[in-house]
Coordinates of C-alpha atoms in Angstrom, one line a residue:
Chain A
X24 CA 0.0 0.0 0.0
X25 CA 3.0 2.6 0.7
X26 CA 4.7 1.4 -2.0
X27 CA 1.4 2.1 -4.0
X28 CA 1.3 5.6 -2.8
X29 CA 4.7 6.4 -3.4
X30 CA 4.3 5.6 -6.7
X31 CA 1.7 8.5 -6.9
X32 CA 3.0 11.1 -4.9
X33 CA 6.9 11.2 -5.7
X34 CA 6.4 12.2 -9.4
X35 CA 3.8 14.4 -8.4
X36 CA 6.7 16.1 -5.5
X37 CA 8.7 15.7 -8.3
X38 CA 6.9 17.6 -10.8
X39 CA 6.2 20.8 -8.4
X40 CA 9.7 20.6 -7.5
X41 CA 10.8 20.9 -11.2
X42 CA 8.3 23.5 -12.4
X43 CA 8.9 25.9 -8.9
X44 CA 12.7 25.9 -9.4
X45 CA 11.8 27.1 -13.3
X46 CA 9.6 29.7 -11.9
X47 CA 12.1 31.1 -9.8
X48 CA 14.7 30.6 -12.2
X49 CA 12.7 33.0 -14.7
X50 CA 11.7 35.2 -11.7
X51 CA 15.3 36.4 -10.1
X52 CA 17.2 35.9 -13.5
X53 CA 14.3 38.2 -15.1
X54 CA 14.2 35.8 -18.4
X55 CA 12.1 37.5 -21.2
X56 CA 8.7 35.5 -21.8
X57 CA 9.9 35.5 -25.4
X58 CA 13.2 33.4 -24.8
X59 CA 11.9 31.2 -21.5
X60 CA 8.2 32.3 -20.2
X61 CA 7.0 31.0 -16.5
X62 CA 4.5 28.0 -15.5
X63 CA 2.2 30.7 -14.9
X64 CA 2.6 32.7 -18.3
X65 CA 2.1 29.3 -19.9
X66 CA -0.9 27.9 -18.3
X67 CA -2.1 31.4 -18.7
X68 CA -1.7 30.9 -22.9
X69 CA -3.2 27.3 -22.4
X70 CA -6.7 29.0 -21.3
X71 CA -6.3 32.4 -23.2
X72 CA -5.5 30.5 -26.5
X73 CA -7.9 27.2 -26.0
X74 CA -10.2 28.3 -28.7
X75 CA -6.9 28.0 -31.4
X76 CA -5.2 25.1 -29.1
X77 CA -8.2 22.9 -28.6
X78 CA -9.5 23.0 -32.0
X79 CA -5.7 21.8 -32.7
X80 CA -5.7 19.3 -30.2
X81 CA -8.9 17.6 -31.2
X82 CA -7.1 17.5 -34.7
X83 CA -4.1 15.7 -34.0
X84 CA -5.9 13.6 -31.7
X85 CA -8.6 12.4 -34.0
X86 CA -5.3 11.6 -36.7
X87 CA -3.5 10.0 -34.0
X88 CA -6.9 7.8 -33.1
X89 CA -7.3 7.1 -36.9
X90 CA -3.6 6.2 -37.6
X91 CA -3.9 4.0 -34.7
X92 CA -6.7 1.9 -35.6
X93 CA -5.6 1.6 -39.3
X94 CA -2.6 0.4 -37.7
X95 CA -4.1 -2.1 -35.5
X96 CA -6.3 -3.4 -38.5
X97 CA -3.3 -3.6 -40.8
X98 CA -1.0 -5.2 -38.3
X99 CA -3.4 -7.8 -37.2
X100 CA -4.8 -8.6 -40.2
X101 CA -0.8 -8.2 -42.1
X102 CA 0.2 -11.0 -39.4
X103 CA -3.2 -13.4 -40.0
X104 CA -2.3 -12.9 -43.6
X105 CA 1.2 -13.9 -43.0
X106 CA 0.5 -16.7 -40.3
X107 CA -2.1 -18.4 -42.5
X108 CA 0.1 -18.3 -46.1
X109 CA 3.8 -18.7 -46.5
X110 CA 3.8 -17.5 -49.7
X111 CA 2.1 -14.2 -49.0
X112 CA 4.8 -13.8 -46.0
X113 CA 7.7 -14.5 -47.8
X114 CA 6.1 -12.3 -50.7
X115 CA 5.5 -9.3 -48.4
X116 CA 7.3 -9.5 -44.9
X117 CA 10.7 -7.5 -46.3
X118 CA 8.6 -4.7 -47.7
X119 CA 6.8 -4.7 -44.3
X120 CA 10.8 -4.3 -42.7
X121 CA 11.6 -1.9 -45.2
X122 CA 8.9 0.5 -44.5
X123 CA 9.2 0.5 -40.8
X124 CA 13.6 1.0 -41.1
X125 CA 13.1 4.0 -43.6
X126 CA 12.7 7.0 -41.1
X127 CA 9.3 8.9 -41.7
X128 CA 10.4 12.4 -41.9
X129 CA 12.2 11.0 -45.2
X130 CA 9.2 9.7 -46.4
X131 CA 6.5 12.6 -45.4
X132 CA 7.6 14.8 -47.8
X133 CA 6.6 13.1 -50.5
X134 CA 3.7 11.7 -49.5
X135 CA 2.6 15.5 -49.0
X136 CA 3.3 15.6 -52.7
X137 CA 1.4 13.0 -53.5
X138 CA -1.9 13.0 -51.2
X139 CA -4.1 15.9 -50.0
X140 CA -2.7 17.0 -46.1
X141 CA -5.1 15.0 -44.2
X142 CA -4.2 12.3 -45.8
X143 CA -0.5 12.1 -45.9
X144 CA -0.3 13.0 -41.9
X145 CA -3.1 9.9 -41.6
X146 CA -0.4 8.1 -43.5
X147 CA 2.9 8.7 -41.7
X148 CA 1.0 8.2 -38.5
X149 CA -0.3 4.3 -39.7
X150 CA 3.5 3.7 -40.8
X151 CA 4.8 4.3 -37.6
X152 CA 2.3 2.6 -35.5
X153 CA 1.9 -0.5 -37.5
X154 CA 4.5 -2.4 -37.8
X155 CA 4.8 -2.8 -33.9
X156 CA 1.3 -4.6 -34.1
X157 CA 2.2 -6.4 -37.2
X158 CA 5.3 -7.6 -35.3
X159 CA 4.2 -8.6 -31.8
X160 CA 0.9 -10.1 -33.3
X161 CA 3.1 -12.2 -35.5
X162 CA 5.4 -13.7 -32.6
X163 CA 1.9 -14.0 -30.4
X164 CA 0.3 -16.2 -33.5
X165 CA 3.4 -18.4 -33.3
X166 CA 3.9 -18.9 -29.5
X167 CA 0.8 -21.6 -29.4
X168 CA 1.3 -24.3 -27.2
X169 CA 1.9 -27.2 -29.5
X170 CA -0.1 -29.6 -27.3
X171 CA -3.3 -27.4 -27.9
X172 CA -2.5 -27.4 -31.6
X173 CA -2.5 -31.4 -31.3
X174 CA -5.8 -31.7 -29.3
X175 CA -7.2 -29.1 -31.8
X176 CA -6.4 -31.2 -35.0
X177 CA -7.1 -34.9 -32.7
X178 CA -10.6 -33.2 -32.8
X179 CA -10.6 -32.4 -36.3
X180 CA -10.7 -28.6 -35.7
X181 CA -10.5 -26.3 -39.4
X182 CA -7.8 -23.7 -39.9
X183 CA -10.9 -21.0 -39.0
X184 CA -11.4 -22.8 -35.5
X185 CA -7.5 -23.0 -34.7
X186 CA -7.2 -19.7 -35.7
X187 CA -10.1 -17.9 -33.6
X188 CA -10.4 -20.4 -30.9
X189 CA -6.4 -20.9 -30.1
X190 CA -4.4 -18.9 -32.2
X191 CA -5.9 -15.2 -31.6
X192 CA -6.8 -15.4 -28.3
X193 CA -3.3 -17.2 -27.4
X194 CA -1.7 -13.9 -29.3
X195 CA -3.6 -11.2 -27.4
X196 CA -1.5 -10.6 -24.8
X197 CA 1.0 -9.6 -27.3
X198 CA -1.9 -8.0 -29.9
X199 CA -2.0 -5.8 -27.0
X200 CA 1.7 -5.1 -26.0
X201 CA 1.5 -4.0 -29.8
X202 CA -1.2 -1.7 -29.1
X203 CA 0.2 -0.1 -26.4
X204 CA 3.4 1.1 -28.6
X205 CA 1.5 1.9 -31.5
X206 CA -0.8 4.1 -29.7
X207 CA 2.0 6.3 -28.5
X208 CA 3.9 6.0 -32.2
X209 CA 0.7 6.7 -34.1
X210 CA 1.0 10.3 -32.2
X211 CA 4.9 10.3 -32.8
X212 CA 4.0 10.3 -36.2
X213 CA 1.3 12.6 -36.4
X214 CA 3.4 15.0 -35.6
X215 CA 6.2 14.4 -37.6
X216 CA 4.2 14.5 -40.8
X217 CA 2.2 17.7 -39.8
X218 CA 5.8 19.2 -38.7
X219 CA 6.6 18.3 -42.1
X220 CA 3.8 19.6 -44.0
X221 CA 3.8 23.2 -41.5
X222 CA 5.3 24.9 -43.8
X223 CA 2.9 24.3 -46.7
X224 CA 1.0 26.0 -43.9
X225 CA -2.8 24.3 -44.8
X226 CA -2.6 22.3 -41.4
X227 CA -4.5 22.9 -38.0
X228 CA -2.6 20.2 -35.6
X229 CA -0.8 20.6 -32.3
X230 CA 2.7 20.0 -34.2
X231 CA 1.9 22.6 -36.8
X232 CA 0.7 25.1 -34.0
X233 CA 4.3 24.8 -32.0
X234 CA 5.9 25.5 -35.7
X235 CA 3.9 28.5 -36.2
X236 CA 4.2 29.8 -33.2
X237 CA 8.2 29.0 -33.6
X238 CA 7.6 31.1 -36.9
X239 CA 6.3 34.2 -34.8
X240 CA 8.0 34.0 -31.9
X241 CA 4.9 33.5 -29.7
X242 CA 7.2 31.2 -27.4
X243 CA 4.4 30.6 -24.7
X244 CA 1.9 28.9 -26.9
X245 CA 4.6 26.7 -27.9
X246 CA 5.1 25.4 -24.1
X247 CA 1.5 25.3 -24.3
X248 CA 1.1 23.4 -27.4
X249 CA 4.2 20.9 -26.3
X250 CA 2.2 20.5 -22.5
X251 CA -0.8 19.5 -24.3
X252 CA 1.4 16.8 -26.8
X253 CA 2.6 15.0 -24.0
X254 CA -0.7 14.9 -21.5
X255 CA -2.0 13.5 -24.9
X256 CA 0.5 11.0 -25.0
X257 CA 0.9 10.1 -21.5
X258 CA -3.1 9.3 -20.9
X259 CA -2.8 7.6 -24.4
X260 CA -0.5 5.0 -22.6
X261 CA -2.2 4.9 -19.6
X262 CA -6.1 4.3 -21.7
X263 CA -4.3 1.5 -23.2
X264 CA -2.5 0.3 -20.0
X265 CA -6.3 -0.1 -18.7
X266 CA -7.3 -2.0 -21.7
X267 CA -4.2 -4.3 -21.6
X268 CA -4.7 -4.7 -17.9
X269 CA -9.2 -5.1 -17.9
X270 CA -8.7 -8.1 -20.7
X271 CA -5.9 -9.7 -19.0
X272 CA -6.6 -9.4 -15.5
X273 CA -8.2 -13.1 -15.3
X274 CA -5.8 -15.0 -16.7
X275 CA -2.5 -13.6 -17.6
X276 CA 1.1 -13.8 -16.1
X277 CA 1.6 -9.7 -16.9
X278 CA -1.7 -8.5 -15.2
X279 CA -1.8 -10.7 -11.8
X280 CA -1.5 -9.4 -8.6
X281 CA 1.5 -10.1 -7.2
X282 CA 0.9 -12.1 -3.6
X283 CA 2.7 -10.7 -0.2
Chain B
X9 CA 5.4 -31.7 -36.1
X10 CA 5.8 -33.5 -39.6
X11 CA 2.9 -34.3 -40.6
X12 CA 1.0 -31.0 -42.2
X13 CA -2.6 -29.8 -41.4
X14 CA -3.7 -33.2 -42.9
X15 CA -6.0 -33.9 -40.2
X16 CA -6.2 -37.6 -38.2
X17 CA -8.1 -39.1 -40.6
X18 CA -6.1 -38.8 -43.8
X19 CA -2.7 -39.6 -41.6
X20 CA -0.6 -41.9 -43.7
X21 CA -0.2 -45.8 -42.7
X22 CA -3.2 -46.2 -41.4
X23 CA -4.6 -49.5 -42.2
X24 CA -8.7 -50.1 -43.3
X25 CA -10.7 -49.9 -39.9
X26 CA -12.4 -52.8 -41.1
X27 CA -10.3 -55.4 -41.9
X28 CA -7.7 -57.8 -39.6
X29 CA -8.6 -56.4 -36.2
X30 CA -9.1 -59.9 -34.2
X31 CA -12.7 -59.7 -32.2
X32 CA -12.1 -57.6 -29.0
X33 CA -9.4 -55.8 -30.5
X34 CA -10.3 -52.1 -31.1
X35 CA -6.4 -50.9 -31.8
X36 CA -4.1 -52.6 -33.2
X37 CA -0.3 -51.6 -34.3
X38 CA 1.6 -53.8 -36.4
X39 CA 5.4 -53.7 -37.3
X40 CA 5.1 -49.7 -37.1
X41 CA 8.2 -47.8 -37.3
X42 CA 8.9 -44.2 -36.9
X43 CA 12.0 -42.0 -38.2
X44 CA 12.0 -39.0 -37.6
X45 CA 13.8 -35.9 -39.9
X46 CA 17.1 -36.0 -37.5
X47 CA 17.7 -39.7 -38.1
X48 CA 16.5 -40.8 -34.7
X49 CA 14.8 -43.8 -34.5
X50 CA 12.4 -43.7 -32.4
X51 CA 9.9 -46.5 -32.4
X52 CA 10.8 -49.8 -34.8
X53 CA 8.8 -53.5 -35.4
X54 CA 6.0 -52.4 -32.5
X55 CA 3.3 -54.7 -33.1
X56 CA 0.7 -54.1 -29.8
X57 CA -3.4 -54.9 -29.7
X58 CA -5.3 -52.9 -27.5
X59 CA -8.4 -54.8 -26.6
X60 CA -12.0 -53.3 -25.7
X61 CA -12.3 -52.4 -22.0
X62 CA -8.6 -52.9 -20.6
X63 CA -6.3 -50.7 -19.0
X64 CA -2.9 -51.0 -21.0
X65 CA 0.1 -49.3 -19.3
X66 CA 3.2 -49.0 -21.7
X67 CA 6.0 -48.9 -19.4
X68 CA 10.1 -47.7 -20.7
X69 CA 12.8 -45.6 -20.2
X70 CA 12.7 -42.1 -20.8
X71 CA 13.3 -41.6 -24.3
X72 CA 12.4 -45.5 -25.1
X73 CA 9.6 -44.3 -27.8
X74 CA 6.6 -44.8 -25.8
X75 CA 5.0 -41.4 -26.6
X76 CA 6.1 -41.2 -30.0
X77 CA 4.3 -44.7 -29.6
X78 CA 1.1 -43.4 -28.5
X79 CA 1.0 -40.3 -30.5
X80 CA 1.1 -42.4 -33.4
X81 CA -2.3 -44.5 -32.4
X82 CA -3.8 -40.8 -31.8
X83 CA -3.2 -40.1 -35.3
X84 CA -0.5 -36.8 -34.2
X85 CA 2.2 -38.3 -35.9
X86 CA 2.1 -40.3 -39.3
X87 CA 4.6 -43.8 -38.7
X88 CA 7.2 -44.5 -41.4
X89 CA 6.5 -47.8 -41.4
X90 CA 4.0 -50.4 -40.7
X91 CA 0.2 -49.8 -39.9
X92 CA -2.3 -48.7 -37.2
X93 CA -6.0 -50.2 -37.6
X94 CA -7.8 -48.3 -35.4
X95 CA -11.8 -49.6 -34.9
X96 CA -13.8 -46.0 -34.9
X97 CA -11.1 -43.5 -36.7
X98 CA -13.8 -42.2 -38.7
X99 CA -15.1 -40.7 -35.3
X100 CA -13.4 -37.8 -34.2
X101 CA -14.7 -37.8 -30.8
X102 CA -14.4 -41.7 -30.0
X103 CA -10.3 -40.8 -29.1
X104 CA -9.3 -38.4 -26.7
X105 CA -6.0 -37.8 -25.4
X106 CA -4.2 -36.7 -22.4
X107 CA -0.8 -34.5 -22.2
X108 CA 2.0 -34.7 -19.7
X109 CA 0.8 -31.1 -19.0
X110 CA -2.7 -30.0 -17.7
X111 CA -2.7 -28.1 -21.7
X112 CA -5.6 -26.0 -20.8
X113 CA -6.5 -22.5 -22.4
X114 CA -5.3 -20.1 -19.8
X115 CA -7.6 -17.7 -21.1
X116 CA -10.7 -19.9 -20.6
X117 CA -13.0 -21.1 -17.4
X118 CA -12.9 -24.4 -16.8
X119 CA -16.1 -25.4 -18.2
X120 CA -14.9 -23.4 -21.5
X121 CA -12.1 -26.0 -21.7
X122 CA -13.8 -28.8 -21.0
X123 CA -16.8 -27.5 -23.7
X124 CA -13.8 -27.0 -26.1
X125 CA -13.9 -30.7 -28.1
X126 CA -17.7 -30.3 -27.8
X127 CA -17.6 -27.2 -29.7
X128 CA -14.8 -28.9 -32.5
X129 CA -17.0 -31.6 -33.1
X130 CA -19.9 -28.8 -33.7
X131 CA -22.1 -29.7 -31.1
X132 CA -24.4 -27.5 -29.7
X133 CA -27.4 -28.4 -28.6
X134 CA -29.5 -28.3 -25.3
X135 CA -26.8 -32.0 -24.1
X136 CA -23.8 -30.0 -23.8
X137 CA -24.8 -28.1 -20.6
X138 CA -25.5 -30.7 -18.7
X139 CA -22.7 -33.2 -20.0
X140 CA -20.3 -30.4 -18.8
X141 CA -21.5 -30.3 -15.2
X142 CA -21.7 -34.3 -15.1
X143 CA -18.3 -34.6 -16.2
X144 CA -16.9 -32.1 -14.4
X145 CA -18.8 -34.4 -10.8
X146 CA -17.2 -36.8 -12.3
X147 CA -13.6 -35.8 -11.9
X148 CA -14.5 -34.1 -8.9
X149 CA -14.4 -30.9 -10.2
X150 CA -18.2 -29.4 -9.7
X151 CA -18.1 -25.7 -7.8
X152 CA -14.9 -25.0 -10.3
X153 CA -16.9 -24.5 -13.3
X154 CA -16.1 -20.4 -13.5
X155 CA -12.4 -20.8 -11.8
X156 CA -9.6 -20.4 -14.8
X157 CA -6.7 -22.8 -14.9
X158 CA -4.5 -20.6 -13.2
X159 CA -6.3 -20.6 -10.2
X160 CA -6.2 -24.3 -9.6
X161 CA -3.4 -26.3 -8.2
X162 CA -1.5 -29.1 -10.6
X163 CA -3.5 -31.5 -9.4
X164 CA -6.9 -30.1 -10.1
X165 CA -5.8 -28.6 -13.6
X166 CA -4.6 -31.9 -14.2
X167 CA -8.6 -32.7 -13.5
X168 CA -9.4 -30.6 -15.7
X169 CA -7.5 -32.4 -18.5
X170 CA -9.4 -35.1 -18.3
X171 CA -12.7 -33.9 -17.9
X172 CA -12.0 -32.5 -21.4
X173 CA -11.0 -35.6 -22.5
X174 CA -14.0 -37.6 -21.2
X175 CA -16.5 -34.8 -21.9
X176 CA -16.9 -36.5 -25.8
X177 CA -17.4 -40.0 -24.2
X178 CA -14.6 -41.5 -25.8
X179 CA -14.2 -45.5 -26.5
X180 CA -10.3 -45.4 -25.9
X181 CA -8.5 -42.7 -23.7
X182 CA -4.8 -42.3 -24.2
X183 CA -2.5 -40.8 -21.4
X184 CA 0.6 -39.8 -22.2
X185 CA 2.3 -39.8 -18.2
X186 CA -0.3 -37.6 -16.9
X187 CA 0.7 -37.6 -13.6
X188 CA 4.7 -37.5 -13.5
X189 CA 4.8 -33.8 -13.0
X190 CA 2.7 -34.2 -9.6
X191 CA 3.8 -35.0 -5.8
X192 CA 3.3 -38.5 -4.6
X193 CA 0.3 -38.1 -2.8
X194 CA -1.6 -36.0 -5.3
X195 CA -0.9 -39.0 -7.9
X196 CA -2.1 -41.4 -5.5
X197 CA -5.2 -40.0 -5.2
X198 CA -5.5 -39.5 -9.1
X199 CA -4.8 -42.9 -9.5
X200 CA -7.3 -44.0 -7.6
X201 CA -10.0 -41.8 -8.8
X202 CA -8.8 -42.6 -12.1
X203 CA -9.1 -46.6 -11.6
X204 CA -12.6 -45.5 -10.2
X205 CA -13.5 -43.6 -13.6
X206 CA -12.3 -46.3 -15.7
X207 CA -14.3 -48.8 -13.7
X208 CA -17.6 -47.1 -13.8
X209 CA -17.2 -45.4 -17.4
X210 CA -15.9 -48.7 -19.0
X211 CA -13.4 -46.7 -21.0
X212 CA -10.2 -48.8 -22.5
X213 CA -7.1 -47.1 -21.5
X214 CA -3.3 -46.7 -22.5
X215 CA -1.4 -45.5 -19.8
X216 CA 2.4 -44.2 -20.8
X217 CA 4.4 -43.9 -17.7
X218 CA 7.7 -44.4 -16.5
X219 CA 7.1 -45.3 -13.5
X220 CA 6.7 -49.2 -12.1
X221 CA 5.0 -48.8 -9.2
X222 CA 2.2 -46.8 -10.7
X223 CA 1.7 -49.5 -14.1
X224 CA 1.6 -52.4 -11.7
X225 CA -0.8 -50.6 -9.8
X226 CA -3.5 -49.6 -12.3
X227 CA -2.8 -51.8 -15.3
X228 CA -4.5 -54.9 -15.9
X229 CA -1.4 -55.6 -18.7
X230 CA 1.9 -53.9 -18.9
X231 CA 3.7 -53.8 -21.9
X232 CA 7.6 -53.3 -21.4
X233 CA 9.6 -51.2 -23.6
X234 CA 13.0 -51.2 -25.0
X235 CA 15.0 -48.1 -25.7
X236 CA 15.8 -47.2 -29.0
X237 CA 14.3 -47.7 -30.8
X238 CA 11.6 -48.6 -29.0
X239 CA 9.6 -52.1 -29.7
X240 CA 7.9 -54.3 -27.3
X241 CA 10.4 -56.8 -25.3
X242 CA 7.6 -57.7 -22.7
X243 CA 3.9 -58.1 -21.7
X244 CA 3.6 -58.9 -17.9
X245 CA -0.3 -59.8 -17.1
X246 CA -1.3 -57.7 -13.4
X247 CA -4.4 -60.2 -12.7
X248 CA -4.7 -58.4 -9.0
X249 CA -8.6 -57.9 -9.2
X250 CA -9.9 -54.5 -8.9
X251 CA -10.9 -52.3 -7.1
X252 CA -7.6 -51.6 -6.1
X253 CA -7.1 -49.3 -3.2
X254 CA -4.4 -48.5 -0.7
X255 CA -4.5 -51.9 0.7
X256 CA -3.1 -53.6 -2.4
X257 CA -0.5 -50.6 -2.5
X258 CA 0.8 -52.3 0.9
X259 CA 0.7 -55.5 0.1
X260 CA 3.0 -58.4 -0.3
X261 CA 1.4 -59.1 -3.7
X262 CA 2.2 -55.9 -4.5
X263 CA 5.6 -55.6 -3.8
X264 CA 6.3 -58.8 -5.9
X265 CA 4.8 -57.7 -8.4
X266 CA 6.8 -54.6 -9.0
X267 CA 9.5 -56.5 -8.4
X268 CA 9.0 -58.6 -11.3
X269 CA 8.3 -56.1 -13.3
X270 CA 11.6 -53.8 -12.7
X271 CA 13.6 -56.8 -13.3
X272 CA 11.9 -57.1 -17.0
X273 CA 12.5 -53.1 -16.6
X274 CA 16.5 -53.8 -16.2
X275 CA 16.6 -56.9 -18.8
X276 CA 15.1 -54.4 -21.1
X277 CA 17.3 -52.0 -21.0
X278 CA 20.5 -54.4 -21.6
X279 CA 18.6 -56.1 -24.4
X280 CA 18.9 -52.5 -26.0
X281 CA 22.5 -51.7 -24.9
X282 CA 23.7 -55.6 -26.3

């Protein structure tokens, strides 16, 4: 239980520790808001500029959400694909590798040449995020005990009832370690791609907000825009955390209470 | 595993179920080899007949073949030579087979598991219900229904297993040494409630264990293994009238009789070293 609580409260100590020493580092060195503004002046832009910030928000967070589950469908359905023909893995798995190595800032420009903006952001965000799925869902397809394969086929089980009855449900604890990654890279990527695209200046995310606001020196509502990028990100993690943990609970080694 | 998705049925080597099987035989193997990939040879010239109704213990070595043995008559793994009649292959659910390990679904209740050949087979009607309860009173598992694997010791997962495995009321049960990852007393008192089972279910049974004390005390016949490859050297008849309990465990009878059997145990193994 203390251990529990300490959990909690040191980052929290932690946290007001960090952001008082900033404030009175700005305070008695008399830092211009321009080069390195206070908590307070930036929490002040968060609510003064919320009606340009929130609209941005929702943006990057609905391309994040949609790069996400594109990812998840791709990657599980890549790996099913892959799991259930050889020929389609050997065919395809190296161009699978190759996208994922190939950096996405290299590959966003070009894609903004190709596709309206929307689209191309949408697209660097499913790169990143779904190889992770495709990956983990892969090694969870293959790490079936072999005993449960036999007493599948000694029943005379079809490749549809190994593969929903054993295979995907004995993969889910990885399907969802996938998840959890690709949540957080689908955001990565997000803003990567609308970082990219800022200057072509058509965009309304977070990422595009902190380059504009780069662009005119407005250096507050870049802290703001960065604070609201990573509160995205971290209650991402912890949504999917949840997840992994609610389907899990029951049964599996990663989400049991540890007895003392 | 080297046999593809082909499914028990179409496994290779496996003779017409209605020819040459002598009355009362309902499994018969005769000069079946297996090879595997590697070069090992693990089973060569077994000829065995399982009869209706008996419990058949097929006692070796570790390593001796006996499992590749019994995966073979289960249809997991296709012999390179010889053939295996087997009376009611055409009937998926008239087999059922037992791991070393309890090989449940973690992610399943207990009465999900012991549903699952139910479900394979495609039945669905208003019988399974109720055919999952009586099996699970049965193995003495009713209450645990809802549990998951996890939360059940060895012994009762081990339960578990076999409730699946009776849940299709199969004609012959294979066990591949079900017990050898339990503690003594936990195995005594699966034995006995196994013996108990087999009594009042009328099942025919082939035991693979390693062990002498537990074959002489459940089998009516135990067939002696040599090691590698492995091939019958002996079959020692157990004619010790059942139901055996604790008392026969004691006894004198007992006693010789394991005896005898470890010394066919020891001539097996240097038949195979000569």
């Amino acid at each position: 239980m203390i251990d529990r609580a300490l959990r909690i409260v040191l980052p929290v100590f932690a946290l007001a520790l960090g952001v008082l020493a900033w404030d009175l580092i700005v305070r008695f060195r008399e830092i211009p808001p321009y080069v390195l503004p206070s908590p307070g002046v930036v929490f002040a832009t968060l609510f003064s500029d919320w009606s340009i910030l929130g609209g941005s928000l929702a943006t990057t967070l609905l391309t994040t959400l949609q790069g996400f589950l594109l990812a998840l469908i791709g990657g599980v359905g890549l790996a099913v694909l892959f799991n259930q023909s050889k020929l389609a893995e050997y065919s395809f798995y190296p161009y699978a590798v190759i996208l994922q190595v190939t950096p996405v800032v290299a590959i966003a420009p070009l894609l903004l040449v190709y596709l309206p903006q929307p689209a191309a952001v949408l697209a660097c965000a499913w790169i990143v995020a779904f190889f992770p799925v495709l990956s983990n869902t892969t090694l969870g397809l293959n790490s079936v005990d072999r005993n449960l394969v036999d007493l599948f086929r000694l029943y005379g089980a079809s490749r549809w009832q190994i593969l929903r009855y054993l295979k995907l449900p004995a993969a889910l604890p990885f399907i969802l370690g996938g998840m959890r990654i690709a949540a957080g890279l689908a955001l990565i990527g997000a803003v990567m791609a609308e970082i990219a695209a800022g200057s072509a200046g058509a965009g309304s995310g977070l990422a595009f907000r902190i380059a504009e606001s780069g662009y005119r020196l407005n250096i507050p509502r870049m802290f703001a825009a960065l604070l609201l990028l990573s509160a995205a990100g971290v209650v991402i993690f912890f949504t999917l955390s949840l997840l992994s943990h609610l389907v899990l609970r029951r049964w599996h080694e990663s989400a049991l209470q540890t007895e003392s | 595993m080297a046999s593809g998705a082909g499914g028990t049925q179409q496994t290779t080597g496996h003779g017409d179920p209605a020819k040459g099987l002598p009355p009362g035989v309902i499994a018969a193997l005769r000069g079946v080899g297996k090879t595997f990939p590697s070069g090992v040879v693990a089973v060569s010239g077994l000829d065995l007949d399982i009869r209706d109704g008996e419990f058949v213990a097929l006692l070796g070595t570790s390593g001796c073949g006996k499992s590749t043995a019994l995966r073979m008559l289960a249809g997991l793994v296709p012999p390179s030579r010889g053939t295996i009649s087997w009376q009611d292959r055409k009937n998926p659910g008239a087999l059922s087979f037992v791991f070393q390990e309890p090989t449940l679904m973690p992610w399943a209740t207990v009465a999900a598991n012991v549903r699952l050949p139910l479900k394979l087979l495609g039945r669905n009607d208003d019988i399974v219900a109720p055919r999952i309860e009586q099996t699970l009173q049965h193995v003495g598992l009713d209450g645990f229904a809802q549990a998951y694997p996890r939360e059940l010791s060895g012994g009762m997962q081990m339960r578990v297993s076999i409730a699946r495995a009776l849940v299709t009321d199969p004609k012959l049960l294979l066990m591949d040494e079900p017990f050898a990852a339990l503690d003594e007393i936990t195995r005594f008192k699966l034995n006995n409630d196994l013996l108990v089972l087999w009594q009042d279910l009328c099942k025919t049974v082939v035991f693979v264990t390693h062990s002498v004390f537990e074959s002489v005390y459940l089998a009516q016949r135990i067939v002696v293994m040599t090691p590698r490859p492995g091939r019958v050297f002996e079959e020692i008849t157990i004619d010790a009238p059942y139901p055996r309990d604790e008392s026969f465990r004691t006894s004198a009878e007992y006693a010789a009789l394991c005896r005898r059997v470890s010394q066919a145990l020891a001539a097996a193994k240097v038949e195979a070293a000569s």
